[in-house]
Short mmCIF file of C-alpha atoms in Angstrom, two decimals:
data_model
loop_
_atom_site.label_atom_id
_atom_site.label_comp_id
_atom_site.label_asym_id
_atom_site.label_seq_id
_atom_site.Cartn_x
_atom_site.Cartn_y
_atom_site.Cartn_z
CA MET O 427 -82.56 -10.13 -19.15
CA ILE O 428 -79.76 -10.78 -16.79
CA ASN O 429 -76.83 -12.55 -19.29
CA VAL O 430 -73.22 -13.62 -18.18
CA GLU O 431 -70.17 -14.14 -20.00
CA LYS O 432 -67.55 -16.48 -18.65
CA SER O 433 -63.48 -16.09 -19.97
CA ASP O 434 -61.18 -19.19 -19.88
CA ASN O 435 -59.26 -17.05 -17.67
CA GLY O 436 -62.12 -17.82 -14.93
CA LEU O 437 -64.04 -13.92 -15.06
CA TRP O 438 -67.60 -14.12 -15.02
CA VAL O 439 -69.12 -11.12 -15.97
CA VAL O 440 -72.87 -10.47 -15.19
CA THR O 441 -75.04 -8.25 -16.52
CA LEU O 442 -78.52 -6.97 -15.68
CA ASP O 443 -80.22 -6.29 -19.20
CA ARG O 444 -83.60 -4.63 -18.50
CA THR O 445 -83.23 -1.29 -19.99
CA ASP O 446 -86.83 -1.00 -20.87
CA LYS O 447 -87.36 -0.59 -17.24
CA ALA O 448 -84.17 0.58 -15.39
CA ASN O 449 -82.83 -2.97 -14.31
CA ALA O 450 -85.67 -3.21 -11.98
CA LEU O 451 -85.18 -6.51 -10.72
CA THR O 452 -88.44 -8.96 -10.72
CA SER O 453 -88.57 -12.35 -8.80
CA VAL O 454 -87.48 -14.69 -11.54
CA MET O 455 -84.16 -12.50 -11.78
CA LEU O 456 -83.59 -12.46 -8.06
CA SER O 457 -83.83 -16.27 -8.58
CA GLU O 458 -81.91 -16.44 -11.76
CA LEU O 459 -79.25 -14.37 -9.99
CA ILE O 460 -78.77 -16.37 -6.93
CA ALA O 461 -78.41 -19.59 -9.01
CA ILE O 462 -75.85 -17.86 -10.60
CA MET O 463 -73.96 -16.54 -7.74
CA GLN O 464 -74.29 -20.20 -6.11
CA ASP O 465 -72.60 -21.52 -9.73
CA ALA O 466 -69.93 -18.58 -10.00
CA HIS O 467 -67.97 -20.28 -7.14
CA ALA O 468 -65.83 -22.05 -10.08
CA ALA O 469 -65.10 -18.17 -10.98
CA ARG O 470 -61.89 -16.89 -10.48
CA GLY O 471 -62.90 -13.05 -10.36
CA LEU O 472 -66.50 -11.72 -10.67
CA ILE O 473 -67.83 -8.45 -12.33
CA LEU O 474 -71.50 -7.72 -11.86
CA THR O 475 -72.89 -4.63 -13.78
CA GLY O 476 -75.67 -3.23 -15.78
CA ARG O 477 -76.81 -2.48 -19.44
CA GLY O 478 -78.07 1.03 -20.13
CA LYS O 479 -77.52 4.38 -18.14
CA VAL O 480 -79.02 2.93 -14.72
CA PHE O 481 -77.63 -0.22 -12.42
CA SER O 482 -80.73 -1.02 -10.92
CA ALA O 483 -83.88 0.66 -9.94
CA GLY O 484 -84.41 -1.70 -7.16
CA ALA O 485 -87.29 -3.53 -6.91
CA ASP O 486 -89.97 -4.20 -9.90
CA LEU O 487 -92.63 -1.59 -9.25
CA GLU O 488 -95.29 -4.00 -9.91
CA GLU O 489 -94.23 -7.02 -7.89
CA ALA O 490 -92.87 -4.92 -4.77
CA ALA O 491 -96.86 -4.24 -4.44
CA LYS O 492 -97.06 -7.51 -4.35
CA GLY O 493 -94.81 -8.76 -1.70
CA LEU O 494 -91.54 -8.40 -3.41
CA ALA O 495 -89.81 -5.72 -1.53
CA VAL O 496 -90.03 -7.88 1.77
CA SER O 497 -89.07 -10.82 -0.45
CA PRO O 498 -86.17 -13.19 1.45
CA LEU O 499 -84.93 -13.38 -2.39
CA TRP O 500 -82.90 -9.96 -1.10
CA GLU O 501 -80.93 -11.53 1.52
CA GLU O 502 -80.41 -14.82 -0.26
CA LEU O 503 -78.76 -13.41 -3.58
CA SER O 504 -76.57 -11.10 -1.43
CA ALA O 505 -75.46 -13.79 1.08
CA ALA O 506 -74.90 -15.54 -2.22
CA VAL O 507 -72.63 -12.88 -3.77
CA ALA O 508 -70.78 -12.46 -0.25
CA ALA O 509 -69.77 -16.16 -0.54
CA LEU O 510 -68.15 -15.95 -3.23
CA PRO O 511 -64.84 -17.37 -2.74
CA CYS O 512 -62.93 -15.26 -5.36
CA LEU O 513 -62.66 -11.47 -5.63
CA SER O 514 -66.32 -9.64 -7.36
CA ILE O 515 -66.10 -6.09 -8.74
CA ALA O 516 -69.63 -4.23 -8.47
CA ALA O 517 -69.53 -2.67 -12.15
CA LEU O 518 -71.98 0.31 -11.27
CA ASN O 519 -72.94 1.66 -14.68
CA GLY O 520 -75.56 4.47 -13.55
CA THR O 521 -77.67 4.36 -10.61
CA LEU O 522 -78.26 2.28 -7.96
CA ALA O 523 -81.72 2.32 -6.01
CA GLY O 524 -83.41 0.62 -2.97
CA GLY O 525 -83.04 -3.15 -2.72
CA ALA O 526 -80.38 -3.65 -5.84
CA ASN O 527 -77.97 -2.09 -3.19
CA GLY O 528 -77.34 -5.46 -1.57
CA MET O 529 -75.89 -6.92 -4.24
CA ALA O 530 -73.35 -3.84 -4.95
CA LEU O 531 -72.85 -3.86 -0.84
CA ALA O 532 -71.69 -7.42 -0.85
CA CYS O 533 -69.33 -7.36 -3.30
CA ASP O 534 -65.53 -6.70 -2.45
CA LEU O 535 -64.90 -4.14 -4.34
CA ARG O 536 -67.35 -0.94 -6.15
CA ILE O 537 -66.23 1.36 -8.97
CA ALA O 538 -69.26 3.72 -10.75
CA VAL O 539 -69.36 6.02 -13.29
CA PRO O 540 -69.28 10.20 -12.50
CA THR O 541 -73.69 10.04 -13.25
CA ALA O 542 -74.21 7.36 -10.70
CA LYS O 543 -76.42 8.15 -7.85
CA PHE O 544 -77.02 5.93 -5.45
CA PHE O 545 -80.51 5.78 -2.74
CA TYR O 546 -82.27 3.45 -0.67
CA PRO O 547 -85.51 5.37 -0.12
CA VAL O 548 -87.10 2.75 2.84
CA MET O 549 -88.46 5.27 5.36
CA LYS O 550 -90.38 6.86 1.99
CA LEU O 551 -91.82 3.19 0.87
CA GLY O 552 -92.77 2.21 4.04
CA TYR O 553 -90.24 -0.64 4.00
CA MET O 554 -87.72 -1.65 6.29
CA PRO O 555 -84.44 -2.57 4.76
CA GLN O 556 -82.48 -6.13 4.53
CA PRO O 557 -80.57 -6.61 7.80
CA SER O 558 -77.08 -7.37 5.69
CA ASP O 559 -77.73 -4.43 3.48
CA VAL O 560 -77.60 -2.51 6.95
CA VAL O 561 -74.93 -3.64 8.67
CA ARG O 562 -72.22 -3.81 5.05
CA MET O 563 -73.47 -0.31 4.75
CA LYS O 564 -72.51 0.92 8.58
CA ASN O 565 -69.47 -1.32 7.83
CA LEU O 566 -68.24 0.74 4.63
CA ILE O 567 -69.79 4.13 5.87
CA GLY O 568 -70.92 4.50 9.35
CA SER O 569 -73.66 4.63 11.33
CA SER O 570 -74.32 8.49 10.86
CA ARG O 571 -73.97 8.49 6.65
CA ALA O 572 -75.75 5.18 6.83
CA LYS O 573 -78.91 7.41 8.54
CA MET O 574 -78.56 10.00 5.72
CA ILE O 575 -79.44 7.03 2.91
CA LEU O 576 -81.79 4.75 5.16
CA ALA O 577 -83.33 7.18 7.44
CA ALA O 578 -83.04 11.01 5.95
CA GLY O 579 -83.77 9.12 2.34
CA GLN O 580 -80.48 11.41 0.79
CA LYS O 581 -79.67 10.74 -3.05
CA VAL O 582 -76.05 10.79 -2.87
CA LEU O 583 -73.82 11.69 -5.84
CA ALA O 584 -70.97 9.42 -6.84
CA GLU O 585 -68.51 12.29 -5.80
CA GLU O 586 -69.81 12.05 -2.39
CA ALA O 587 -69.94 8.54 -2.35
CA LEU O 588 -66.33 7.72 -2.96
CA SER O 589 -65.25 10.52 -0.13
CA TRP O 590 -67.64 8.44 2.19
CA GLY O 591 -65.71 4.94 1.16
CA LEU O 592 -69.46 3.33 -0.42
CA ILE O 593 -68.04 2.86 -3.72
CA ASP O 594 -64.03 2.54 -4.01
CA ARG O 595 -63.19 4.45 -7.30
CA ILE O 596 -65.01 6.93 -10.13
CA VAL O 597 -64.71 5.47 -13.57
CA ALA O 598 -65.16 7.04 -17.01
CA PRO O 599 -68.51 5.00 -18.38
CA ASP O 600 -66.08 3.75 -21.85
CA ALA O 601 -63.59 2.62 -19.20
CA LEU O 602 -65.64 0.94 -16.53
CA LEU O 603 -65.06 -2.76 -17.65
CA ASP O 604 -62.21 -2.60 -18.37
CA THR O 605 -60.98 -1.28 -15.20
CA ALA O 606 -63.02 -3.91 -13.56
CA SER O 607 -60.77 -6.15 -15.73
CA GLU O 608 -57.90 -4.75 -14.96
CA LEU O 609 -58.62 -4.63 -10.97
CA LEU O 610 -58.98 -8.37 -11.25
CA GLN O 611 -55.89 -9.42 -12.95
CA ASP O 612 -53.55 -10.30 -10.52
CA SER O 613 -56.60 -12.52 -8.56
CA LEU O 614 -57.24 -14.13 -11.97
CA ALA O 615 -53.37 -15.17 -12.48
CA ALA O 616 -52.42 -15.79 -8.82
CA ASP O 617 -52.46 -19.76 -7.83
CA PRO O 618 -56.35 -20.35 -6.70
CA GLU O 619 -55.79 -21.28 -3.46
CA ILE O 620 -53.04 -18.17 -2.25
CA ALA O 621 -56.30 -15.52 -3.75
CA LYS O 622 -59.22 -16.99 -1.91
CA GLY O 623 -57.15 -16.72 1.36
CA ILE O 624 -55.78 -13.22 0.56
CA ILE O 625 -59.46 -12.47 -0.03
CA GLN O 626 -60.93 -14.37 2.54
CA SER O 627 -58.51 -12.62 4.80
CA CYS O 628 -59.89 -8.93 3.81
CA ARG O 629 -63.44 -10.00 4.93
#
């Protein structure tokens, strides 16, 4: 359900592939993603994306009802993404919902297709959001807009997400991975220590 492609130039492409469930995440998938991100310290650049028309619907509903929605695995995953020494890009092939926001927020850059929607319905569902998700969201878009998503439960369309700074670029679906790869070219070609130093200084 998670595919990893590794290129000779150090580019890793991590793809969520559970299209029959809108790439909803199970505890097994979260644990696998954490392990992948820990291994990806060997990568020179990383793209996180999904297959199909939805990036991720968040927690698998059956497992959410059994406690996955408040599992520490979400924080472990976002921390593992944020700790990557290389440039990381969330290439959002569609809607991003719920706890899946965390790993995208932890990436250095976020690009999305025009039809993508962004929402995090914790107020409606009766859960607290992951603490680091709130911090990263506020840092990107400010307190009021974070409240629009987390407290008012608003779904934000791609154009508005771009104007807020929640995403960095809107890209046609057929150009999504190519654009992400292009954004990584300088980093992949640079001296690894220089690349790491520049990336770390910008975080």
